[in-house]
PDB file of C-alpha atoms in Angstrom:
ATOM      1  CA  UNK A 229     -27.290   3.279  40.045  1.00  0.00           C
ATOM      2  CA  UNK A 230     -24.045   1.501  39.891  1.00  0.00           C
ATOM      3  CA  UNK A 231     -21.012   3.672  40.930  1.00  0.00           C
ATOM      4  CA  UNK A 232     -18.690   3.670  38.493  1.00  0.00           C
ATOM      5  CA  UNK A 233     -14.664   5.069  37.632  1.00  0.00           C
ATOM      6  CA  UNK A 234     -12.563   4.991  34.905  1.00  0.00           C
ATOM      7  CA  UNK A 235      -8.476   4.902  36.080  1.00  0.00           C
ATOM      8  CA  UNK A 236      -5.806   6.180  33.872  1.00  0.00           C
ATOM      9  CA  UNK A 237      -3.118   3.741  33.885  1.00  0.00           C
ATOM     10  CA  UNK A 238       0.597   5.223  33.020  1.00  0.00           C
ATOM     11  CA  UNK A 239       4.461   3.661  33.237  1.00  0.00           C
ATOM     12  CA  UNK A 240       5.231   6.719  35.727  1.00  0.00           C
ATOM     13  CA  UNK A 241       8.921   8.321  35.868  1.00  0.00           C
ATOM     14  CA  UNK A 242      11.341   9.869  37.990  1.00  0.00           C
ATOM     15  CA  UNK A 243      10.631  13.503  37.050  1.00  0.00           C
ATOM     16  CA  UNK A 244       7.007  14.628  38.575  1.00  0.00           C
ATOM     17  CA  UNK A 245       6.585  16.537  35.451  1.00  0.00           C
ATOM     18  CA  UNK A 246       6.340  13.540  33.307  1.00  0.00           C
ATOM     19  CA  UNK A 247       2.911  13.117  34.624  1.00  0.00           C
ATOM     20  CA  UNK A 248       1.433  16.609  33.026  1.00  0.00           C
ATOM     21  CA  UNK A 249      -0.469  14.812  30.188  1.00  0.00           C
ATOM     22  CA  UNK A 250      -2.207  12.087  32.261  1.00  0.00           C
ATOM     23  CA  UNK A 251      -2.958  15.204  34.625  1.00  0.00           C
ATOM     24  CA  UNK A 252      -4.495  16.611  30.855  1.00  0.00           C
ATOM     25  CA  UNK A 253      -6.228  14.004  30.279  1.00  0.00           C
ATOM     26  CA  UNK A 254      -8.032  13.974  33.559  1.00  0.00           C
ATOM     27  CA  UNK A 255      -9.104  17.814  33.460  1.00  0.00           C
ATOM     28  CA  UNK A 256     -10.523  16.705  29.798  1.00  0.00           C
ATOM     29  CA  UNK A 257     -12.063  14.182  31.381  1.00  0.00           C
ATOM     30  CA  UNK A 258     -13.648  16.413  34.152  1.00  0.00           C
ATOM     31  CA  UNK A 259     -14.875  18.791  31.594  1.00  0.00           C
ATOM     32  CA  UNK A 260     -16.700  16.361  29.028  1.00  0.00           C
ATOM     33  CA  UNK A 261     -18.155  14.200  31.343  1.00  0.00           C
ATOM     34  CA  UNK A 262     -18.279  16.109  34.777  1.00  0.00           C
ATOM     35  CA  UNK A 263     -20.148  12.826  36.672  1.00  0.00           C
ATOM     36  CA  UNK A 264     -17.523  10.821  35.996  1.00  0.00           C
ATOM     37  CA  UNK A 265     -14.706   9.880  38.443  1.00  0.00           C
ATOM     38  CA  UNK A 266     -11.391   9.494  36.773  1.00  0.00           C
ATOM     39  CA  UNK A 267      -7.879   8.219  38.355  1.00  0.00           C
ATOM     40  CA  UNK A 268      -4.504   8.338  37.927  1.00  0.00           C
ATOM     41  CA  UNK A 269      -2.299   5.253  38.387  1.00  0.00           C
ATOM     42  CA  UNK A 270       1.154   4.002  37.691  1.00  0.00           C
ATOM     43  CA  UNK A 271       3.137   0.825  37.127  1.00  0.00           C
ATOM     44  CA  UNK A 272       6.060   1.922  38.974  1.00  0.00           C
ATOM     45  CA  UNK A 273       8.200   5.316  40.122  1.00  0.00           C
ATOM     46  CA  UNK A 274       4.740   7.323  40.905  1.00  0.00           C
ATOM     47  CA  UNK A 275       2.276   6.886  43.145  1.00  0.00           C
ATOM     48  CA  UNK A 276      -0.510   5.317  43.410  1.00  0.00           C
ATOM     49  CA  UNK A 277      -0.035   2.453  42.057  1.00  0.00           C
ATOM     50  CA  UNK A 278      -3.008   0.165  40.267  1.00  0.00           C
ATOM     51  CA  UNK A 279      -3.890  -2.011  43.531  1.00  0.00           C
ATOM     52  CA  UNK A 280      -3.496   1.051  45.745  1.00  0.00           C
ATOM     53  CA  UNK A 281      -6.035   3.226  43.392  1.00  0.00           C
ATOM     54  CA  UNK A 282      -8.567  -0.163  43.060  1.00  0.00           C
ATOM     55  CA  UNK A 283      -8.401  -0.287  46.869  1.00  0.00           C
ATOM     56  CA  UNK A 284      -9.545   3.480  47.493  1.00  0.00           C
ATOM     57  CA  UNK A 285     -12.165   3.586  44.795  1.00  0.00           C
ATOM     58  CA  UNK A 286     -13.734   0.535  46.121  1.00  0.00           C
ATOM     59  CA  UNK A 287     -13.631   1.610  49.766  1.00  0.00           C
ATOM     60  CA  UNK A 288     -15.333   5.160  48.788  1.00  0.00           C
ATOM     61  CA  UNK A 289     -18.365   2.785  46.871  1.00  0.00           C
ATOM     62  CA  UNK A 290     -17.140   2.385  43.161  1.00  0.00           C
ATOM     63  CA  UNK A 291     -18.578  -0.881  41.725  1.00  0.00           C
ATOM     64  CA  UNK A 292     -17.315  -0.805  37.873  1.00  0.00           C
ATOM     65  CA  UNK A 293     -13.973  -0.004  37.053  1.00  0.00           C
ATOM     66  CA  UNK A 294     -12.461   0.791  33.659  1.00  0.00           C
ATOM     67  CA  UNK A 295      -8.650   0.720  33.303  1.00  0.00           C
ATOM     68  CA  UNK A 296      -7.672   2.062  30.490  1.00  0.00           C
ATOM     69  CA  UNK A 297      -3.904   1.715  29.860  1.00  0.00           C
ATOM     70  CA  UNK A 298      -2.413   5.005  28.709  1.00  0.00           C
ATOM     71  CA  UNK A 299       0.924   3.371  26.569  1.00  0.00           C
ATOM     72  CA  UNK A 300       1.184   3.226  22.702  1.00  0.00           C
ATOM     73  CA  UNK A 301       3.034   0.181  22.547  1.00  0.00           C
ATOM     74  CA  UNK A 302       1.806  -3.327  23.637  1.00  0.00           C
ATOM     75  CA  UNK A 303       5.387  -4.757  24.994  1.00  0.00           C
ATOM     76  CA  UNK A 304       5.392  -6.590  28.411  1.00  0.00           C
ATOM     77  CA  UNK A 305       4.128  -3.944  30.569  1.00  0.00           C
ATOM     78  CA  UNK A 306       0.482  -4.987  28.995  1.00  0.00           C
ATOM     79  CA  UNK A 307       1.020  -7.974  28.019  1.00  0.00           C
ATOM     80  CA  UNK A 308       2.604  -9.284  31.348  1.00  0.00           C
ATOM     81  CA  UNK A 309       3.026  -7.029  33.793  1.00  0.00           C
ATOM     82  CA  UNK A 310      -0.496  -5.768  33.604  1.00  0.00           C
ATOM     83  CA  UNK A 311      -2.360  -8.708  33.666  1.00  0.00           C
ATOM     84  CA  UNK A 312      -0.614 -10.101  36.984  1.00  0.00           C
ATOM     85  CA  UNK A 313      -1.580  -7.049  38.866  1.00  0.00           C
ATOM     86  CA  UNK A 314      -5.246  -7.055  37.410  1.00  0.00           C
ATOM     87  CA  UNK A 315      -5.590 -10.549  38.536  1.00  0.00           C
ATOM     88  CA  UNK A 316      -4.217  -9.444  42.221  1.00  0.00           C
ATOM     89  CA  UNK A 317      -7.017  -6.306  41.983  1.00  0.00           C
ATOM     90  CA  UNK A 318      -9.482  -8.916  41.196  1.00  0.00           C
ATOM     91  CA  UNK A 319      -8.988 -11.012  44.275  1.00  0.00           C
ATOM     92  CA  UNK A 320      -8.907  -8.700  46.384  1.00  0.00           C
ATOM     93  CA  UNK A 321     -12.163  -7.455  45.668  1.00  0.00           C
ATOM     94  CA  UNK A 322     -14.311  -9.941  44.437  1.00  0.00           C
ATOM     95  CA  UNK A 323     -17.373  -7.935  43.891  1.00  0.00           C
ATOM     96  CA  UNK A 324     -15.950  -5.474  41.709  1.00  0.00           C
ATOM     97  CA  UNK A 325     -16.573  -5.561  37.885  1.00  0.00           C
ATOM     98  CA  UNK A 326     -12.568  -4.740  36.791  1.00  0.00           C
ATOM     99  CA  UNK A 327     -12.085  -4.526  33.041  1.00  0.00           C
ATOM    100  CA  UNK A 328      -9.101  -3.503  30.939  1.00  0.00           C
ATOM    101  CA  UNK A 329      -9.454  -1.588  27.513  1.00  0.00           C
ATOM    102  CA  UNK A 330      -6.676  -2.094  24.868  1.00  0.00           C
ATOM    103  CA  UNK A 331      -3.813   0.215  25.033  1.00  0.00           C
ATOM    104  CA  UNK A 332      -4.503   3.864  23.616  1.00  0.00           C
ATOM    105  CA  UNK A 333      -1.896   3.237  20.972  1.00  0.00           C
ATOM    106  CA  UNK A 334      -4.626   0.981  19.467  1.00  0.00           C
ATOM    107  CA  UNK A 335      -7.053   3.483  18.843  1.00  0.00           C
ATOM    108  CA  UNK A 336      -6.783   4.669  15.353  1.00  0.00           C
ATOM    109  CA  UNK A 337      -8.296   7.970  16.187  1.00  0.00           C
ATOM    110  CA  UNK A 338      -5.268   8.680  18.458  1.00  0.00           C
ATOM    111  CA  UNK A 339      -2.537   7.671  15.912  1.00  0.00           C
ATOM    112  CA  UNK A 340      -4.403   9.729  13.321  1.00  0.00           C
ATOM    113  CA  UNK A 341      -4.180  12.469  15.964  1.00  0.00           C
ATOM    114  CA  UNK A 342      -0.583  12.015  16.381  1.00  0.00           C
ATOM    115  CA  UNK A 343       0.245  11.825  12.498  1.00  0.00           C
ATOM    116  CA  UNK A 344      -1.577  15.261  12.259  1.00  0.00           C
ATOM    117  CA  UNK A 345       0.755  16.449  14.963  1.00  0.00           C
ATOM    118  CA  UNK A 346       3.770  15.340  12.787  1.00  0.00           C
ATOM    119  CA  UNK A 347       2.864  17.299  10.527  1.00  0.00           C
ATOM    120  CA  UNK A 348       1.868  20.413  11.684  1.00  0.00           C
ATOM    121  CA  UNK A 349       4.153  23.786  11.086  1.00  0.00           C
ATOM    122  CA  UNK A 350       5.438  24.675  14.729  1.00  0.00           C
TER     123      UNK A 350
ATOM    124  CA  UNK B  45      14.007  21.587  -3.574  1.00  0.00           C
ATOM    125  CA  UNK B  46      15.603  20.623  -0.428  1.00  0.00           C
ATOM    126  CA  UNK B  47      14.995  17.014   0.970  1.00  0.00           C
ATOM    127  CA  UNK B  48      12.916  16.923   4.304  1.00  0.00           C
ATOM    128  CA  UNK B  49      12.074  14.225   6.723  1.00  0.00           C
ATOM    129  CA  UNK B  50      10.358  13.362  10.101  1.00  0.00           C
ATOM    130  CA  UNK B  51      11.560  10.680  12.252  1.00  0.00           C
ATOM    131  CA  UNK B  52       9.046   9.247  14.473  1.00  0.00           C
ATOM    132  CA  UNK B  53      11.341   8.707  17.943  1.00  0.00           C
ATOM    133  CA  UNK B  54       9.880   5.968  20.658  1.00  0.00           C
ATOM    134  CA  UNK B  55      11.179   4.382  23.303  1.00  0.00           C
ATOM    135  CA  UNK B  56      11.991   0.939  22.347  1.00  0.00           C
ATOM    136  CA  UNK B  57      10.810  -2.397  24.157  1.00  0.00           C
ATOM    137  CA  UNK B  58      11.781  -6.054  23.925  1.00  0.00           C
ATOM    138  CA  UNK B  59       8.867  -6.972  22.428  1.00  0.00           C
ATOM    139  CA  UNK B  60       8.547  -6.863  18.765  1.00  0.00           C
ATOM    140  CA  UNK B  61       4.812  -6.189  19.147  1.00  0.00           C
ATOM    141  CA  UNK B  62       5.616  -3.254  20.826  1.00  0.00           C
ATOM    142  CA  UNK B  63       6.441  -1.287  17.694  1.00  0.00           C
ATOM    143  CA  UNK B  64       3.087  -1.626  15.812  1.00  0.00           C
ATOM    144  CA  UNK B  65       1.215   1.843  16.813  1.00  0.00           C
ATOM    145  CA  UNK B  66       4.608   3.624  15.429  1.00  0.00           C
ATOM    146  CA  UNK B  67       4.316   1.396  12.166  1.00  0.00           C
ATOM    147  CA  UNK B  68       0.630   2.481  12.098  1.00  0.00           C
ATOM    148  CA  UNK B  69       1.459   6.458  12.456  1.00  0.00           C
ATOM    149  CA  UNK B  70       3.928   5.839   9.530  1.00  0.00           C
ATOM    150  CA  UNK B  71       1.622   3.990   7.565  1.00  0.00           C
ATOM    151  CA  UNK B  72      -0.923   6.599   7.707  1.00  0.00           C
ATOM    152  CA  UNK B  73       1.688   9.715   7.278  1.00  0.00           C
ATOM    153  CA  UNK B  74       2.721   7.848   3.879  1.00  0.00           C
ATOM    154  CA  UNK B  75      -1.000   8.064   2.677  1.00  0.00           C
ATOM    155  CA  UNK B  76      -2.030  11.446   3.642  1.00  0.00           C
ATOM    156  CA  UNK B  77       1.495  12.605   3.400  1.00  0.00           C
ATOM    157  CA  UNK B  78       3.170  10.439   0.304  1.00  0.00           C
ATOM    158  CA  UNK B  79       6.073  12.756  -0.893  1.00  0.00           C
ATOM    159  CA  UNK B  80       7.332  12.561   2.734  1.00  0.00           C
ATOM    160  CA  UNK B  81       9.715  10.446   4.154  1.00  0.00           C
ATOM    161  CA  UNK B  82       8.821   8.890   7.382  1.00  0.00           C
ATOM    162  CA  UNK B  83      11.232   6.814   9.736  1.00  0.00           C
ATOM    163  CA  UNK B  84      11.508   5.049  12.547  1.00  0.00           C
ATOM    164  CA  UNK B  85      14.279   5.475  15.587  1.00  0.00           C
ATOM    165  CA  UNK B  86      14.473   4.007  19.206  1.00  0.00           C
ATOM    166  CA  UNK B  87      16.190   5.426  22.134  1.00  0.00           C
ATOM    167  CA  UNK B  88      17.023   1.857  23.210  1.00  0.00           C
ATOM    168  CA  UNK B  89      16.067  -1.713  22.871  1.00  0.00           C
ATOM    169  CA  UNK B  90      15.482  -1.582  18.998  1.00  0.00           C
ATOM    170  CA  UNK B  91      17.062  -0.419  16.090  1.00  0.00           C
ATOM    171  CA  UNK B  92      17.732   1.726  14.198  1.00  0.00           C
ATOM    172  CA  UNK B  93      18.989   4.391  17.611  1.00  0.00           C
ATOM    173  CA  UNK B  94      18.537   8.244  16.335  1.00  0.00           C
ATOM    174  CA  UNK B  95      21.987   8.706  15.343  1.00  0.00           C
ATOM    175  CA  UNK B  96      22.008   5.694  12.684  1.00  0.00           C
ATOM    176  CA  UNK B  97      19.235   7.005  11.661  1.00  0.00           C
ATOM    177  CA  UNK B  98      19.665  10.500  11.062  1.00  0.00           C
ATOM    178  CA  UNK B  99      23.247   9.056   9.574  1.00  0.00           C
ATOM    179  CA  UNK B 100      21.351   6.965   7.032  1.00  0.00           C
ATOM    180  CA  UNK B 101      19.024   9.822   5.555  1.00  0.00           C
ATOM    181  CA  UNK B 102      21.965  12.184   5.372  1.00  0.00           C
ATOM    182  CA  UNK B 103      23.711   9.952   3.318  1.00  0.00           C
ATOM    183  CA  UNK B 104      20.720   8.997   1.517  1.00  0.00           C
ATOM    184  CA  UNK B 105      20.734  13.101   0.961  1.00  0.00           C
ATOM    185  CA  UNK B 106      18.363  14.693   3.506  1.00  0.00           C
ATOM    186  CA  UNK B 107      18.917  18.175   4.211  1.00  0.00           C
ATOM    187  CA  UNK B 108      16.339  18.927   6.975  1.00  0.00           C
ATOM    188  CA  UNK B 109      15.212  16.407   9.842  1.00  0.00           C
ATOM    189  CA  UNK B 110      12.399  16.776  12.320  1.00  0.00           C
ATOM    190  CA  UNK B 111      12.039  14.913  14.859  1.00  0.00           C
ATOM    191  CA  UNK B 112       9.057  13.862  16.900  1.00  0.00           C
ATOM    192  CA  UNK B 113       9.459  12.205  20.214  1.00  0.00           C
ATOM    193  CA  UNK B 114       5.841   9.796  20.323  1.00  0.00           C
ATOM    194  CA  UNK B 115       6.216   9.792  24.119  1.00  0.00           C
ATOM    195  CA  UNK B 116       3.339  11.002  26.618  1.00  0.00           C
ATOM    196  CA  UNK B 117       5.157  12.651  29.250  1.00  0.00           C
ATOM    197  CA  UNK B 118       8.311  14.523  29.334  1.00  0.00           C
ATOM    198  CA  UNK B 119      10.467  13.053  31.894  1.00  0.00           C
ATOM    199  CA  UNK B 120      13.985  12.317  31.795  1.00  0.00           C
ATOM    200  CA  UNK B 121      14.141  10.886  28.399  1.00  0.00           C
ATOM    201  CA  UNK B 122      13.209  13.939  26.767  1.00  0.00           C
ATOM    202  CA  UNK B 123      14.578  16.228  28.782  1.00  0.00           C
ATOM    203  CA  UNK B 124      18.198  15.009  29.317  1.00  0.00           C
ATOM    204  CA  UNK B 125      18.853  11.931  26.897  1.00  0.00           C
ATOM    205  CA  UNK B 126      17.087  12.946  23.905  1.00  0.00           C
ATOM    206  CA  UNK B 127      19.167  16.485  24.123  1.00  0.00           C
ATOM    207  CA  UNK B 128      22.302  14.858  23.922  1.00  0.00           C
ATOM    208  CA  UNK B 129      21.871  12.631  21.506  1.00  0.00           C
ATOM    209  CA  UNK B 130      20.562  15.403  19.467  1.00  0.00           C
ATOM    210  CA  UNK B 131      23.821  16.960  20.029  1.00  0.00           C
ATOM    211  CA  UNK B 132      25.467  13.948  18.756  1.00  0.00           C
ATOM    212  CA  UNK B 133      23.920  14.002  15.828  1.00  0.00           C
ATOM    213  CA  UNK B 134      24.054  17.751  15.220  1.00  0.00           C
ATOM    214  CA  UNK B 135      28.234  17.247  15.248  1.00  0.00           C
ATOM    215  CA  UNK B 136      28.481  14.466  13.101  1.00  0.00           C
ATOM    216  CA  UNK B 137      26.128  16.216  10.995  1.00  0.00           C
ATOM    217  CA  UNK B 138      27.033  20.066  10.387  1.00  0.00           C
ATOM    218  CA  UNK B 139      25.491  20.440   7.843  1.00  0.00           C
ATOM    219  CA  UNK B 140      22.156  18.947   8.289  1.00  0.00           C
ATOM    220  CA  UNK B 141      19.450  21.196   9.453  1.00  0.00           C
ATOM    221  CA  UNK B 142      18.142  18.431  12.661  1.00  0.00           C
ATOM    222  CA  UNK B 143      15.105  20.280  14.762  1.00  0.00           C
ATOM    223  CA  UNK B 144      12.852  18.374  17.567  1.00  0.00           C
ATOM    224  CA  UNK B 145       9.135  18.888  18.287  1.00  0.00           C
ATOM    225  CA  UNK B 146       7.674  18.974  21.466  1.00  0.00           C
ATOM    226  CA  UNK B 147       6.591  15.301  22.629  1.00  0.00           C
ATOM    227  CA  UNK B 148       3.013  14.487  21.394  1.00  0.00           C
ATOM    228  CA  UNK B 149       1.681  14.472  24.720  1.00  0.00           C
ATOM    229  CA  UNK B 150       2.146  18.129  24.505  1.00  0.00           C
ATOM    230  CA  UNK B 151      -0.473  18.132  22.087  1.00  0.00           C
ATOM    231  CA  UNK B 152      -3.752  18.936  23.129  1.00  0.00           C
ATOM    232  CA  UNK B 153      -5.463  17.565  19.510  1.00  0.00           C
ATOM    233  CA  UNK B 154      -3.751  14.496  20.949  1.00  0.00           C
ATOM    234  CA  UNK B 155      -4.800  14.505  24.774  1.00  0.00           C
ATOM    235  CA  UNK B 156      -8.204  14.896  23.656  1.00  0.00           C
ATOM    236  CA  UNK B 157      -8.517  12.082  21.310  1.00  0.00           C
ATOM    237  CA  UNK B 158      -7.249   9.657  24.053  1.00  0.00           C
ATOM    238  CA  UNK B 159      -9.874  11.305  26.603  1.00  0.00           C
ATOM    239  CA  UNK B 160     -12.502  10.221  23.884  1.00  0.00           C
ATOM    240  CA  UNK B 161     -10.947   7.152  23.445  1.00  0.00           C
ATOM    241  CA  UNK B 162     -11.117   6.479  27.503  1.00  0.00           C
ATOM    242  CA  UNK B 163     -15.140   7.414  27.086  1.00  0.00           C
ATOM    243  CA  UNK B 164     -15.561   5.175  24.074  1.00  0.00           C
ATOM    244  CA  UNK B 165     -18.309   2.376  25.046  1.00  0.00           C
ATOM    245  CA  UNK B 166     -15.856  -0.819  23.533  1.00  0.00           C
TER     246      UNK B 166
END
């Protein structure tokens, strides 16, 4: 059976603690769907970064990878930035299947999440 | 009665594109929510900043503000900008009553609908 992994693709920042939620996301993750191997990566500031994570996933076996980019807005992190270093991932190992999912800020489920949120009493 | 409103706070990009998910989140907040009002600030890179803002709906006579900071993680931004411009706006506005919730990536509700999002076969 193909090996596969989904990667968690964040901005990063300067304070460690920024990185709680994608760290969330992942025990989630671990819970729901215990076979599957889910990464963390980052764009800059944290470590490691996309080509980095691609690189170790493929060297331990992983086949199919799903990047799913964890921003709300589409700006030129996804639209530019992101595309360049898929491309790079892609060469660099041509046998892997490498796809991108749209931002999580497109998901209407999440905004509807978040709009709940608004509006909940503290 | 006195006159409430959220302001959904985001980072801000270049890109005009950028902006959609937070027009989204207000767009569904004004149908599940009507009688509230629901705007938009940046921390940089578009307008309106939080302190024009918050100035606005004062004058346009809002007593009590909540703010929501749509970022993920809680790095820097939150933790030392977004206090001071809070402050800011607290001292030009003594009278207003101005509270901030916890960013949304402090919400589980919200965590977990990306982590279903991430499993989602597109």
């Amino acid at each position: 059976m193909e090996k596969k992994a989904l990667i968690l693709f964040g901005h990063g920042a300067r304070d460690p603690r920024w990185k709680e939620p994608f760290l969330k996301i992942q025990e989630i993750l671990k819970e729901t769907e215990p076979q599957q191997i889910v990464e963390l990566a980052f764009l800059e500031l944290m470590s490691p970064n996309l080509p980095e994570c691609v690189a170790q996933l493929t060297q331990a076996g992983v086949e199919n990878i799903t990047v799913i980019p964890v921003f709300f807005g589409q700006g030129g992190h996804i639209r530019e930035d992101l595309p360049k270093i898929i491309s790079t991932c892609r060469q660099a190992n041509p046998q892997l299947q490498l796809s991108v999912k749209p931002a999580v800020g497109e998901s209407l489920e999440v905004l509807q999440a978040i709009a709940k949120y608004c509006t909940h009493e503290q």
